[in-house]
Short mmCIF file of C-alpha atoms and ligand atoms in Angstrom, two decimals:
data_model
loop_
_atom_site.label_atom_id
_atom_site.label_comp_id
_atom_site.label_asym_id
_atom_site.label_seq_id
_atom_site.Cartn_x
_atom_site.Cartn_y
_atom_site.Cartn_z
CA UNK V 60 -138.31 -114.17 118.63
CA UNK V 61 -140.83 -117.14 119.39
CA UNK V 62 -141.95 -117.79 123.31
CA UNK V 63 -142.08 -121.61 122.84
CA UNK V 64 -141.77 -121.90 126.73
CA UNK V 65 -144.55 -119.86 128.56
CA UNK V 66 -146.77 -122.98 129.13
CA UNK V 67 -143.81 -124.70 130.71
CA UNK V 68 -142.33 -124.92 134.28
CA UNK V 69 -138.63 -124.09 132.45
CA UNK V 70 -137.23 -121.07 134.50
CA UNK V 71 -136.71 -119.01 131.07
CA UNK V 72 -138.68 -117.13 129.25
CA UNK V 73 -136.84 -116.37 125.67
CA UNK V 74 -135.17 -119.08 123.92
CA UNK V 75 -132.04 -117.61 122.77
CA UNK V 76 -130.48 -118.92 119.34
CA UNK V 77 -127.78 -116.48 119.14
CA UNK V 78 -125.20 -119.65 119.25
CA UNK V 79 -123.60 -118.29 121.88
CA UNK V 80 -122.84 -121.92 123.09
CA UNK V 81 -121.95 -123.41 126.07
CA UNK V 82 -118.05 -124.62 125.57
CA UNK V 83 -117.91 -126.29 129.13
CA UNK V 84 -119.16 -126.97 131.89
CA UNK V 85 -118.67 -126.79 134.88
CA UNK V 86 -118.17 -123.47 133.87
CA UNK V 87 -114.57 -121.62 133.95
CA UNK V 88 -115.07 -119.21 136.96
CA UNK V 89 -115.37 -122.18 139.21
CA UNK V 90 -111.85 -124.19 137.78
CA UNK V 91 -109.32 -123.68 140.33
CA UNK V 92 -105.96 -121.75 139.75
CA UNK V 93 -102.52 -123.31 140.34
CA UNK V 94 -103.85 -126.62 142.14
CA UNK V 95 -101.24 -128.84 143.54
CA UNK V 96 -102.52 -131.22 141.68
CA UNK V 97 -101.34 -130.16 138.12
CA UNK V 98 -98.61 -132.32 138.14
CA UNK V 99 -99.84 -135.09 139.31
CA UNK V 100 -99.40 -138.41 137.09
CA UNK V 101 -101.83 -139.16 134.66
CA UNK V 102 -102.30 -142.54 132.33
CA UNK V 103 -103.10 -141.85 128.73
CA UNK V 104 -105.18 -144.45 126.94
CA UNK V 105 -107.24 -144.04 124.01
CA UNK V 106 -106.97 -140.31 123.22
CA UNK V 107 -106.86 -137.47 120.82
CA UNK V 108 -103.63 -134.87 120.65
CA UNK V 109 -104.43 -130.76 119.90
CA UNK V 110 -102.06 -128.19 119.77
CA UNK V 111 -102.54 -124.77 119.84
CA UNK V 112 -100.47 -122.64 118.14
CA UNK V 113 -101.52 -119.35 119.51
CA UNK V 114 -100.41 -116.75 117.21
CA UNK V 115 -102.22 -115.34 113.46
CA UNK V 116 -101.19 -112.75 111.10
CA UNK V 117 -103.98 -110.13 111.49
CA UNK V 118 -106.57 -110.40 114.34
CA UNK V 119 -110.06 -110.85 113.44
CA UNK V 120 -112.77 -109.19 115.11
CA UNK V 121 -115.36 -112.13 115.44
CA UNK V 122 -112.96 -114.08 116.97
CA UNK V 123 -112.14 -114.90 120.75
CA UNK V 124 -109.68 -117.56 120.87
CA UNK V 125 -106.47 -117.70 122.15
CA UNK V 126 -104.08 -115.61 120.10
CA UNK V 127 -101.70 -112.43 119.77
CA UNK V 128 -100.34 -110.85 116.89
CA UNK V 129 -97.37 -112.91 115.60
CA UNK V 130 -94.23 -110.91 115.99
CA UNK V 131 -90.85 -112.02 115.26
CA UNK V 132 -88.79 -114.91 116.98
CA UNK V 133 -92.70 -116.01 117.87
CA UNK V 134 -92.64 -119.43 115.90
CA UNK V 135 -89.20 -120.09 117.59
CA UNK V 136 -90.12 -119.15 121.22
CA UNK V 137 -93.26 -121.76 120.67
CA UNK V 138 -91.75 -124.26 119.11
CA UNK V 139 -88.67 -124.42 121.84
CA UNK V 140 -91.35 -124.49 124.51
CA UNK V 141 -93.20 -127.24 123.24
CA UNK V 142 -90.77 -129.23 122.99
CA UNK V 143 -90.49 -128.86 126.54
CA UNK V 144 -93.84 -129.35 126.85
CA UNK V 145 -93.73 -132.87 125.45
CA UNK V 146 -90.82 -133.39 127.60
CA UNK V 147 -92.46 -132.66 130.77
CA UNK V 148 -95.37 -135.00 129.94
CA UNK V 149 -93.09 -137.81 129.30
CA UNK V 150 -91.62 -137.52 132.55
CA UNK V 151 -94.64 -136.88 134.42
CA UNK V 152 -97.70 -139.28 132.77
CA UNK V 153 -97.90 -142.59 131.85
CA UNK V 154 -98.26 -143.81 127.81
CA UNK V 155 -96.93 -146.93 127.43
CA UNK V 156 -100.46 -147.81 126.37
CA UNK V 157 -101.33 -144.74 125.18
CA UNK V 158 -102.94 -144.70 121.55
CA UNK V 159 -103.83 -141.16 119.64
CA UNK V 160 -106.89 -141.61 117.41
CA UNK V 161 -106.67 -138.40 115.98
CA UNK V 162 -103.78 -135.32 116.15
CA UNK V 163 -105.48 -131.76 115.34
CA UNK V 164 -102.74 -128.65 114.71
CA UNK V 165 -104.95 -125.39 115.16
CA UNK V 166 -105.40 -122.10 117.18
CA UNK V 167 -104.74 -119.52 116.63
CA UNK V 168 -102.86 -119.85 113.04
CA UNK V 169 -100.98 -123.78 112.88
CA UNK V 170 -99.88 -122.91 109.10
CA UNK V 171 -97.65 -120.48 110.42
CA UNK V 172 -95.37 -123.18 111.67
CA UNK V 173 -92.52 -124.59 109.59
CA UNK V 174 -92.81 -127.37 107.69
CA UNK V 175 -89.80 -129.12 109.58
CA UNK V 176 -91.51 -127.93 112.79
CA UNK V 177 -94.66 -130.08 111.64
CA UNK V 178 -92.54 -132.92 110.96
CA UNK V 179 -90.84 -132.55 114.16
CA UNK V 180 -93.87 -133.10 115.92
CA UNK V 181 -95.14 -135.54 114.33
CA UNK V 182 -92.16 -137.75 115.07
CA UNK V 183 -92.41 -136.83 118.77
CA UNK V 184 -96.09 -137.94 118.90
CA UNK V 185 -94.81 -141.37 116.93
CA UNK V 186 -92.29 -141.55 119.22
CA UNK V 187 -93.43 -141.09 122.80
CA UNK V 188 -96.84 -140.36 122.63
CA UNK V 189 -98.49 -143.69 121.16
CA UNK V 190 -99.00 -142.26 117.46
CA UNK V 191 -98.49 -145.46 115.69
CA UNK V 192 -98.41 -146.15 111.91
CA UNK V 193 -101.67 -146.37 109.49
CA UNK V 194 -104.52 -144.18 108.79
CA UNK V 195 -104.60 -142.06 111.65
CA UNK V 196 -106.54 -138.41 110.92
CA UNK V 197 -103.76 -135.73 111.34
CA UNK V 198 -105.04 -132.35 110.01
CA UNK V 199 -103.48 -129.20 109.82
CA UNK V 200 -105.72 -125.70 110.48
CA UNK V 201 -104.70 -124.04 107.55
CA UNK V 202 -105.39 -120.44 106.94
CA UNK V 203 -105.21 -118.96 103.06
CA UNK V 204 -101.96 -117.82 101.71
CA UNK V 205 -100.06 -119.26 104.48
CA UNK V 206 -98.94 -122.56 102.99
CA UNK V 207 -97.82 -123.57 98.92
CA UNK V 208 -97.94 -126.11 96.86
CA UNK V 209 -94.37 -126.96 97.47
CA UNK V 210 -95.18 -126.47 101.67
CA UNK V 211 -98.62 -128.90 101.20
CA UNK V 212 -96.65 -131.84 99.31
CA UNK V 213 -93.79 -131.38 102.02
CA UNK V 214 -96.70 -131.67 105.53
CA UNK V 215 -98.11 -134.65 103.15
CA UNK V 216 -94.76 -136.54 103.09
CA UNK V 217 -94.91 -136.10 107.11
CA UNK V 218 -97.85 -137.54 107.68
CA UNK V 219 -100.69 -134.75 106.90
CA UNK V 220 -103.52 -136.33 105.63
CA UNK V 221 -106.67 -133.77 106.35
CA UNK V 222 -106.42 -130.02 105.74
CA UNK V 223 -108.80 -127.89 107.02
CA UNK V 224 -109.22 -124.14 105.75
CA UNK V 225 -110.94 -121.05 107.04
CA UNK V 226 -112.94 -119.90 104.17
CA UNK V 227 -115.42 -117.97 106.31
CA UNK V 228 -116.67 -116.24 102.74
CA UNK V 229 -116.28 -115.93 99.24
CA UNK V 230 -116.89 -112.18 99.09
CA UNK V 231 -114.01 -109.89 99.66
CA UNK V 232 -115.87 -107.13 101.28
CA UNK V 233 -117.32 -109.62 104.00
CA UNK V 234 -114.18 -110.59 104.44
CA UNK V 235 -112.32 -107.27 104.95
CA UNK V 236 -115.14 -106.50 107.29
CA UNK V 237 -113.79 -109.40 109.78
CA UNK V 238 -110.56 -107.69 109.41
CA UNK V 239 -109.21 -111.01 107.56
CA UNK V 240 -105.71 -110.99 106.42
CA UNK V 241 -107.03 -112.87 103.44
CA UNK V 242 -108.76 -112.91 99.82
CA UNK V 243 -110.96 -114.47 98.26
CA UNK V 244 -108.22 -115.30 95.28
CA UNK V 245 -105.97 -116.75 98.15
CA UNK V 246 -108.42 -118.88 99.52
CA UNK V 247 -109.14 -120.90 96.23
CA UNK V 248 -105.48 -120.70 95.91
CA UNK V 249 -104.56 -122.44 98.78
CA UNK V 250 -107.56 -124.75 98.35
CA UNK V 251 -106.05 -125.60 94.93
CA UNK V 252 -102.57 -126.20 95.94
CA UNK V 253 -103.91 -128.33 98.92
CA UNK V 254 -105.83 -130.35 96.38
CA UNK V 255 -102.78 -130.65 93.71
CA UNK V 256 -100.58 -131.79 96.83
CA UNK V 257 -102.75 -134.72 96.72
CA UNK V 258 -104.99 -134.24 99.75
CA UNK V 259 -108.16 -136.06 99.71
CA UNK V 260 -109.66 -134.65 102.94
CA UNK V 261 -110.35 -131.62 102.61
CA UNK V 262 -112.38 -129.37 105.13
CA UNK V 263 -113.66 -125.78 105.12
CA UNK V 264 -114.76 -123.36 107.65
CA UNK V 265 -117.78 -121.23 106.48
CA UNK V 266 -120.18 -118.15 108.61
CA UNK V 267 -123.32 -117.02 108.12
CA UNK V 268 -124.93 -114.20 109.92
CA UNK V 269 -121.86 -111.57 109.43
CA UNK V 270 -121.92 -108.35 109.03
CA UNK V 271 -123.96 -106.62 106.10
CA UNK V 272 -124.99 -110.13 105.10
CA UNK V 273 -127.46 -110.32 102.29
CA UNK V 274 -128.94 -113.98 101.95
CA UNK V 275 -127.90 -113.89 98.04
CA UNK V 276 -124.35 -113.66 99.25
CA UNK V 277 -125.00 -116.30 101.34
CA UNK V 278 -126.00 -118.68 98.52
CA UNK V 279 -123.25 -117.77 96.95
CA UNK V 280 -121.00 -118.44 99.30
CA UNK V 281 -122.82 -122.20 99.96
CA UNK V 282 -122.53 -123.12 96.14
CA UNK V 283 -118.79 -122.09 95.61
CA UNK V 284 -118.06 -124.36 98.70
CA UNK V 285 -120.27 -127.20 97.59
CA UNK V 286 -118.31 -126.92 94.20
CA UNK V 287 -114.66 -126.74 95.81
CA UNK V 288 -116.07 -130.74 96.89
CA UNK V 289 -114.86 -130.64 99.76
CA UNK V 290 -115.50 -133.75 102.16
CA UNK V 291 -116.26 -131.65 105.26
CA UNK V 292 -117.55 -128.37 106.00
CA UNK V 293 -117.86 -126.66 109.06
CA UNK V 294 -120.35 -123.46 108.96
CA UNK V 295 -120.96 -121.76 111.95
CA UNK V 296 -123.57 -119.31 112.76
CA UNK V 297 -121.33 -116.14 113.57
CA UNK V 298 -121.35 -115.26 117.29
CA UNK V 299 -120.99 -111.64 118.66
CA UNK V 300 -119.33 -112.06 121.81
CA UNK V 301 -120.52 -109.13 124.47
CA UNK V 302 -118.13 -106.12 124.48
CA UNK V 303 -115.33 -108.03 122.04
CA UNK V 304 -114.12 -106.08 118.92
CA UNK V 305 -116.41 -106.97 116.62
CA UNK V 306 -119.52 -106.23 119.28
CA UNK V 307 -117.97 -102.45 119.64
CA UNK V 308 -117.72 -101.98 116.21
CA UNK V 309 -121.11 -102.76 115.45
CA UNK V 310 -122.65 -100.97 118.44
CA UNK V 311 -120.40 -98.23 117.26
CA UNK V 312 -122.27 -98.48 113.63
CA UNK V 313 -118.58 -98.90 112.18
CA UNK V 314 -119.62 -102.28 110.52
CA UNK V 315 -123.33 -102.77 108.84
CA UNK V 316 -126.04 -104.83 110.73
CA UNK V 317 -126.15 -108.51 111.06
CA UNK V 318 -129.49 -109.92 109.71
CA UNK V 319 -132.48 -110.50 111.88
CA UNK V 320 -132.39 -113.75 113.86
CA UNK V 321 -135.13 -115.18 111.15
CA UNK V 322 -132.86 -114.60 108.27
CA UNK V 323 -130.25 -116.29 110.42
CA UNK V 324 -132.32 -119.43 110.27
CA UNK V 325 -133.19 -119.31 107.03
CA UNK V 326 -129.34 -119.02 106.42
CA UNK V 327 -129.07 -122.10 108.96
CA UNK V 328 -131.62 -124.12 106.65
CA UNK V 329 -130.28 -123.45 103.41
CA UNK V 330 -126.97 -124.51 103.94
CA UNK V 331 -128.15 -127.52 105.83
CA UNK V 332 -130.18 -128.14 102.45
CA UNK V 333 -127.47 -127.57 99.94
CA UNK V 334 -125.08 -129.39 101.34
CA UNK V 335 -127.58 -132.59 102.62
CA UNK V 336 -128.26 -132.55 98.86
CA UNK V 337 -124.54 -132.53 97.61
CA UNK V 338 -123.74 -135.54 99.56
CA UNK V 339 -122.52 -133.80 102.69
CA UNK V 340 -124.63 -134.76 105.84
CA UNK V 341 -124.96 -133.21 109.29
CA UNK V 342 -122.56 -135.04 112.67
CA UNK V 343 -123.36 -131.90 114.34
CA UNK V 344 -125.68 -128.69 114.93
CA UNK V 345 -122.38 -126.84 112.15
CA UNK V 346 -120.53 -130.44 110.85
CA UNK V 347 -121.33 -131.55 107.70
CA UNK V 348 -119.29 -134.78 106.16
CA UNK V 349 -119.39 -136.97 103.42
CA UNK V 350 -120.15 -140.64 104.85
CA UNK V 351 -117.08 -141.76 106.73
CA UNK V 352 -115.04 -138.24 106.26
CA UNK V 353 -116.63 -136.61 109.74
CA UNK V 354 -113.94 -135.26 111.92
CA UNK V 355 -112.87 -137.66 114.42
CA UNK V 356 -110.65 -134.82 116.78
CA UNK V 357 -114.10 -132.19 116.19
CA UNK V 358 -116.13 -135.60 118.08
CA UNK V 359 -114.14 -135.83 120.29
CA UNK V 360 -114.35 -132.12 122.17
CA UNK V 361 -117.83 -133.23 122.47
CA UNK V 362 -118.31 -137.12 122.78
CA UNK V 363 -116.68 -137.44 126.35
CA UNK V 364 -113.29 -138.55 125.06
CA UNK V 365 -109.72 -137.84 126.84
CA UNK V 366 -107.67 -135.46 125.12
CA UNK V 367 -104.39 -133.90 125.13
CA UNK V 368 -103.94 -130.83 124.46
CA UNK V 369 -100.78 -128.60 124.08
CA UNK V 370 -99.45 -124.79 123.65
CA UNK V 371 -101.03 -121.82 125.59
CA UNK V 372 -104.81 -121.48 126.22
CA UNK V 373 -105.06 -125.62 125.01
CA UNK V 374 -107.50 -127.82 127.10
CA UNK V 375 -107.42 -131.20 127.54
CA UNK V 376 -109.31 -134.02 129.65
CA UNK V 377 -108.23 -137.02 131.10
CA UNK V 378 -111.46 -138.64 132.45
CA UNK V 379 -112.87 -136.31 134.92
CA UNK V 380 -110.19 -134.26 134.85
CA UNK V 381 -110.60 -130.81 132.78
CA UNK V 382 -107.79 -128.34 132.45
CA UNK V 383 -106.37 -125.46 130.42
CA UNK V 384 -102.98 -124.47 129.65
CA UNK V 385 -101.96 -120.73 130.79
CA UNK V 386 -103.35 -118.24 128.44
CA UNK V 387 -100.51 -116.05 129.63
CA UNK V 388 -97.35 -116.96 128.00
CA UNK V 389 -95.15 -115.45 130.16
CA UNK V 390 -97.10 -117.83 132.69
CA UNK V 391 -96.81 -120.72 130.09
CA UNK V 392 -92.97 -120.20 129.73
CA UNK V 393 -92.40 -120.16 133.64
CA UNK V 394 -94.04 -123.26 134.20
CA UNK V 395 -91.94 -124.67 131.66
CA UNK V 396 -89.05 -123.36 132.24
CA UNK V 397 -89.52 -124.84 136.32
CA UNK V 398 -90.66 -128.56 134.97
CA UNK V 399 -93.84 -127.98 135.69
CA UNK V 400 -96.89 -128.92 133.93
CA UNK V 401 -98.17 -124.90 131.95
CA UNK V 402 -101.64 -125.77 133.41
CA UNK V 403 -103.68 -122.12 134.05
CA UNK V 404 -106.78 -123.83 135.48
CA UNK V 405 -107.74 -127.00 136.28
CA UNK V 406 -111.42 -129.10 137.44
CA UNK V 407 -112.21 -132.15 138.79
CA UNK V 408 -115.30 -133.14 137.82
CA UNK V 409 -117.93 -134.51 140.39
CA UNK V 410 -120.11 -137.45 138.85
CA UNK V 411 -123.09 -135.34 138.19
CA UNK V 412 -121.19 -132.63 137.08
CA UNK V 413 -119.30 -135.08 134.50
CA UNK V 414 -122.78 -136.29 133.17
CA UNK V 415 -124.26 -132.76 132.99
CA UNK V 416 -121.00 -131.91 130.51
CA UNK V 417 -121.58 -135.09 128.68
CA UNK V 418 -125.22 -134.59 127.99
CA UNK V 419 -125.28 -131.21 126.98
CA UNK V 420 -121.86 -130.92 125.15
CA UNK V 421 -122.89 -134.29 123.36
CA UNK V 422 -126.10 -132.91 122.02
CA UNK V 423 -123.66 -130.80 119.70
CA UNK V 424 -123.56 -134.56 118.18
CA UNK V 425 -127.52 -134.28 117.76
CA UNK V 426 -127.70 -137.44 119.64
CA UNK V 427 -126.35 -138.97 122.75
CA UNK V 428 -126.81 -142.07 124.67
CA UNK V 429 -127.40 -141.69 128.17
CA UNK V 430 -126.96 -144.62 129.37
CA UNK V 431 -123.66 -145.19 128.21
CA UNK V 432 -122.78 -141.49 129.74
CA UNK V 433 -124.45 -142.46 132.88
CA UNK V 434 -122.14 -145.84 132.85
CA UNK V 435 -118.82 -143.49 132.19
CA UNK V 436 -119.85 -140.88 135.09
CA UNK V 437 -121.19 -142.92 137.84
CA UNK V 438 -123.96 -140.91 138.98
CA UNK V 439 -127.88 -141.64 137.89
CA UNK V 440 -130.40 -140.02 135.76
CA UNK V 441 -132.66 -138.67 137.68
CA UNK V 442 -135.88 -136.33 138.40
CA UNK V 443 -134.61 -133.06 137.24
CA UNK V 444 -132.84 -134.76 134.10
CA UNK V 445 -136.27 -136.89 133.24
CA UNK V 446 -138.27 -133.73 134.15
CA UNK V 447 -136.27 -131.58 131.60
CA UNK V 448 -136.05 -134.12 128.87
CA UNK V 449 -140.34 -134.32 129.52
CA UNK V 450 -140.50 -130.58 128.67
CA UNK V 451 -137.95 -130.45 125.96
CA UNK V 452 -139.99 -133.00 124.00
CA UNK V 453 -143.02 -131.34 124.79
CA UNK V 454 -141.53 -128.46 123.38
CA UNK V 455 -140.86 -130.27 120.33
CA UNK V 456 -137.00 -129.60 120.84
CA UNK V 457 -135.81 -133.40 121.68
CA UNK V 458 -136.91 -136.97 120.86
CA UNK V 459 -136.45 -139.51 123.78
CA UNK V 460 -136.56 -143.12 123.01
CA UNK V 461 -135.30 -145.87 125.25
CA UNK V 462 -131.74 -144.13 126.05
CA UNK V 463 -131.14 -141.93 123.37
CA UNK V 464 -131.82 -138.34 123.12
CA UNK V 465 -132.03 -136.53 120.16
CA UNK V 466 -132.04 -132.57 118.80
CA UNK V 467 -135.00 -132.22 116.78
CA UNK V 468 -134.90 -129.57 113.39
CA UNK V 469 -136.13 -127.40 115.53
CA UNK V 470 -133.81 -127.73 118.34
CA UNK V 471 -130.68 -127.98 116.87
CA UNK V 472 -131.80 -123.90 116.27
CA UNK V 473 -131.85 -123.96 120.32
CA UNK V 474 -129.66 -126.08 120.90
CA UNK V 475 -127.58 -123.55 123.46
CA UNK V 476 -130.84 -123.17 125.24
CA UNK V 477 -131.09 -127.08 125.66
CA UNK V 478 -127.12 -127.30 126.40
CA UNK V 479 -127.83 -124.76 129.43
CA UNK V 480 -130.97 -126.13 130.54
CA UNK V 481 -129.06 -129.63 131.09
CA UNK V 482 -126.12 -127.77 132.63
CA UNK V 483 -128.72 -126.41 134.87
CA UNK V 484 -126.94 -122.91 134.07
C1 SAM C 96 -109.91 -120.74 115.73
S1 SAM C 96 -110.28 -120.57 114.08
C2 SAM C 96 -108.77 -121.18 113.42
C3 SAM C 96 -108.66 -121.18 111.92
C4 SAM C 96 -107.66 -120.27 111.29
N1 SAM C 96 -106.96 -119.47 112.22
C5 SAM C 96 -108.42 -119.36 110.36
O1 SAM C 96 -109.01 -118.42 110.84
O2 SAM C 96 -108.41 -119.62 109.16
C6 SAM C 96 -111.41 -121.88 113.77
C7 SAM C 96 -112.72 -121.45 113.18
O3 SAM C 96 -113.60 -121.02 114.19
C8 SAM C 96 -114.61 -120.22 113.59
N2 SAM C 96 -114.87 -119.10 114.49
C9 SAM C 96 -113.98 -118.40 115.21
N3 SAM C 96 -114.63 -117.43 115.92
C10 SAM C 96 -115.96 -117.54 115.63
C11 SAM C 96 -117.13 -116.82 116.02
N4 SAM C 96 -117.07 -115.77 116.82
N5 SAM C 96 -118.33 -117.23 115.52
C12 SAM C 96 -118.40 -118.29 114.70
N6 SAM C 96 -117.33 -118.98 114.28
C13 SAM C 96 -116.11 -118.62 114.74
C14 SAM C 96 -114.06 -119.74 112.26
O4 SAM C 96 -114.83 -120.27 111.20
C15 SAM C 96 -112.65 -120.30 112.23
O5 SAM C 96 -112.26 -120.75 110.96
S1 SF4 C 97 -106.88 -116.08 111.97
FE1 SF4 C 97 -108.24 -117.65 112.90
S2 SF4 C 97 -107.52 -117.85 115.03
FE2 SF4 C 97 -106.58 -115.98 114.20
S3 SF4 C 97 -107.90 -114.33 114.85
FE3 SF4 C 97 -108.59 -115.00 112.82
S4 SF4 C 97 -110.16 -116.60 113.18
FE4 SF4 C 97 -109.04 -116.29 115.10
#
């Protein structure tokens, strides 16, 4: 891998570009536990709504977020407890002004809930949670062969306008190997019968860098998604989290090899490529939209915005508030069950701290403005922050003009290197 930083004062030696990204900062281990402060009143203005439906049919092994295997009566325990949930906030925070610019259903596996249960929600968040009427994104994680024609044209009459489906491959055997419940046949089914239902946003999930991996099948699996048109793709470098299935199973030589971290790039520059040339430009370091189709709920984990989110293991923000739901469900369900708010873990953010987060988790946005995040935080840019951005541009990572900072080609390869260095982590 290339030193770029031995003629630097940066305290790191190797720039990493294994994507193993930063997802928050501060980081977790220093959120506290059961505050006394969970419950405490919040206003909602402009926000955005998740909800994490935390179950899927067959586990994959790449994959770390919060789910279990669904089992029977699953769907119904969830869907009793949300509406709980939704209850509790209600009582609890403030909306009256409260305005949802976007409402993302993922996890885990959202497709596995009920159409009615979709519609359900959706007239809760009209109702109570400042959903109004009009063009407001609304997508639905969809994963193949869980969801019809019949199921598609029924989420569409609820309000359903953006479906976004995990692809992840064209190539059967790459898919088996992430232990997919899924074929290749089901995917362009599903795409299809999203497509007939009449949706016209349609996004897909792609990885590169898996398992076995040949750059052919790479390019193959670029042009059959530039052909399905879709008006957003999402294709993520495949991280290996430390001592996680899939990271036993190839230390264990059960799986083949990922390629070499230069074939990763060249992965990383062809699809940016292909899809730059079929209309679909980059809003992040794995985003790619048509004009005016990028995904508002996707900006908004990034750009600074409050959000809302609900079901176990969700996170949300209310200014410089961070939190996450319990990832234990029998600690979800007693919270619940007692009024209480299911938070798990919970930060306040100190002003520094705040613009730290909004730097670094902004540059996954290729470009933020730091003045306006130095506005929103209240603290001030200063020497370590200038010094940094100095080296990072002498590094050929950033540009820095007036108050914006962007990730050059070249950095958005590093761009978890650049994402620690301003977390100072
Ligand atoms: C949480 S999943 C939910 C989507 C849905 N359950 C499915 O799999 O079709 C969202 C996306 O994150 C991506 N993802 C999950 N784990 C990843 C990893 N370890 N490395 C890269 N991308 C990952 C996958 O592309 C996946 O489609
Ligand atoms: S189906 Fe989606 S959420 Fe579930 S384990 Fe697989 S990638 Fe993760």
């Amino acid at each position: 891998m290339e030193n770029l930083v031995s003629n630097t004062s940066i305290a790191i030696d190797i720039l990493r570009d294994d994507g193993a990204f930063v997802f928050h900062h501060p980081p977790k281990f220093i959120w506290e536990r059961d505050s006394d402060s969970n419950n405490e009143p919040r206003n909602w203005y402009k926000y955005h709504f998740y909800l994490h439906v935390p179950f899927c049919r067959k586990i994959c092994n790449f994959c770390t977020f919060e789910r279990k295997q669904i089992r029977k009566g699953s769907i119904e325990w969830f869907s009793k407890l949300l509406d709980s949930e939704m209850n509790i906030y209600l009582q609890r925070d403030h909306f009256q002004e409260a305005n949802i610019e976007s409402v993302y259903l993922g996890g885990g596996t959202a497709s596995l809930l009920g159409n009615d249960v979709i519609d359900h929600i959706i007239l809760r968040l009209r109702q109570g949670f400042g959903l109004k009427k009009g063009n407001i994104e609304i997508t639905l994680e969809t994963e193949p062969g869980t969801k019809s024609l019949s199921d598609f044209e029924q989420i569409r009459k609820s309000g359903v306008n953006r479906i976004s489906i995990g692809a992840q491959a064209f190539d059967d055997q790459q898919l088996k190997w992430l232990n997919r419940s899924h074929s290749v046949r089901q995917t362009l089914n599903t795409i299809l019968a999203a497509k007939r239902a009449g949706f016209k946003n349609l996004h897909l999930d792609i990885m590169f860098g898996l398992p076995g991996q040949t750059m052919d099948q790479w390019k193959d699996t670029v042009q059959r998604t530039i052909e399905l048109e879709p008006t957003h793709v999402s294709a993520y470098p495949l991280i290996v989290f430390p001592d996680e299935l899939l990271d036993r199973s190839l230390k264990r030589n059960s799986l083949p090899s990922r390629p070499t971290s230069e074939k990763i790039n060249a992965m990383r520059e062809y699809v940016n490529e292909q899809l730059h040339g079929a209309g679909l430009f980059a809003y992040s370091t794995a985003e790619f939209a048509r004009p005016g189709f990028e995904c508002k709920y996707v900006k908004s984990t990034w750009d600074s915005s409050d959000y809302l989110g609900m079901g176990p293991g969700a996170y949300s923000r209310n200014g410089h508030i961070l939190w996450e739901n319990s990832v234990v469900h029998p600690n979800y369900e007693k919270k619940i069950i007692a009024g209480d708010k299911p938070i798990g873990k919970r930060h306040a953010m100190s002003p520094e701290d705040q613009l730290r987060r909004d730097i670094a988790m902004g540059l996954c946005l290729l470009e933020v403005d730091v003045n306006a995040l130095v506005q929103k935080s209240g603290a001030t840019f200063g020497g370590q922050f200038s010094k940094n951005c100095e080296e990072l541009v002498s590094l050929g990572l950033i540009s820095w003009k007036d108050s914006k900072i962007c990730l050059t080609k070249k950095g958005i390869r590093y761009a978890t290197y650049i994402m620690k260095l301003f977390t100072n982590r």
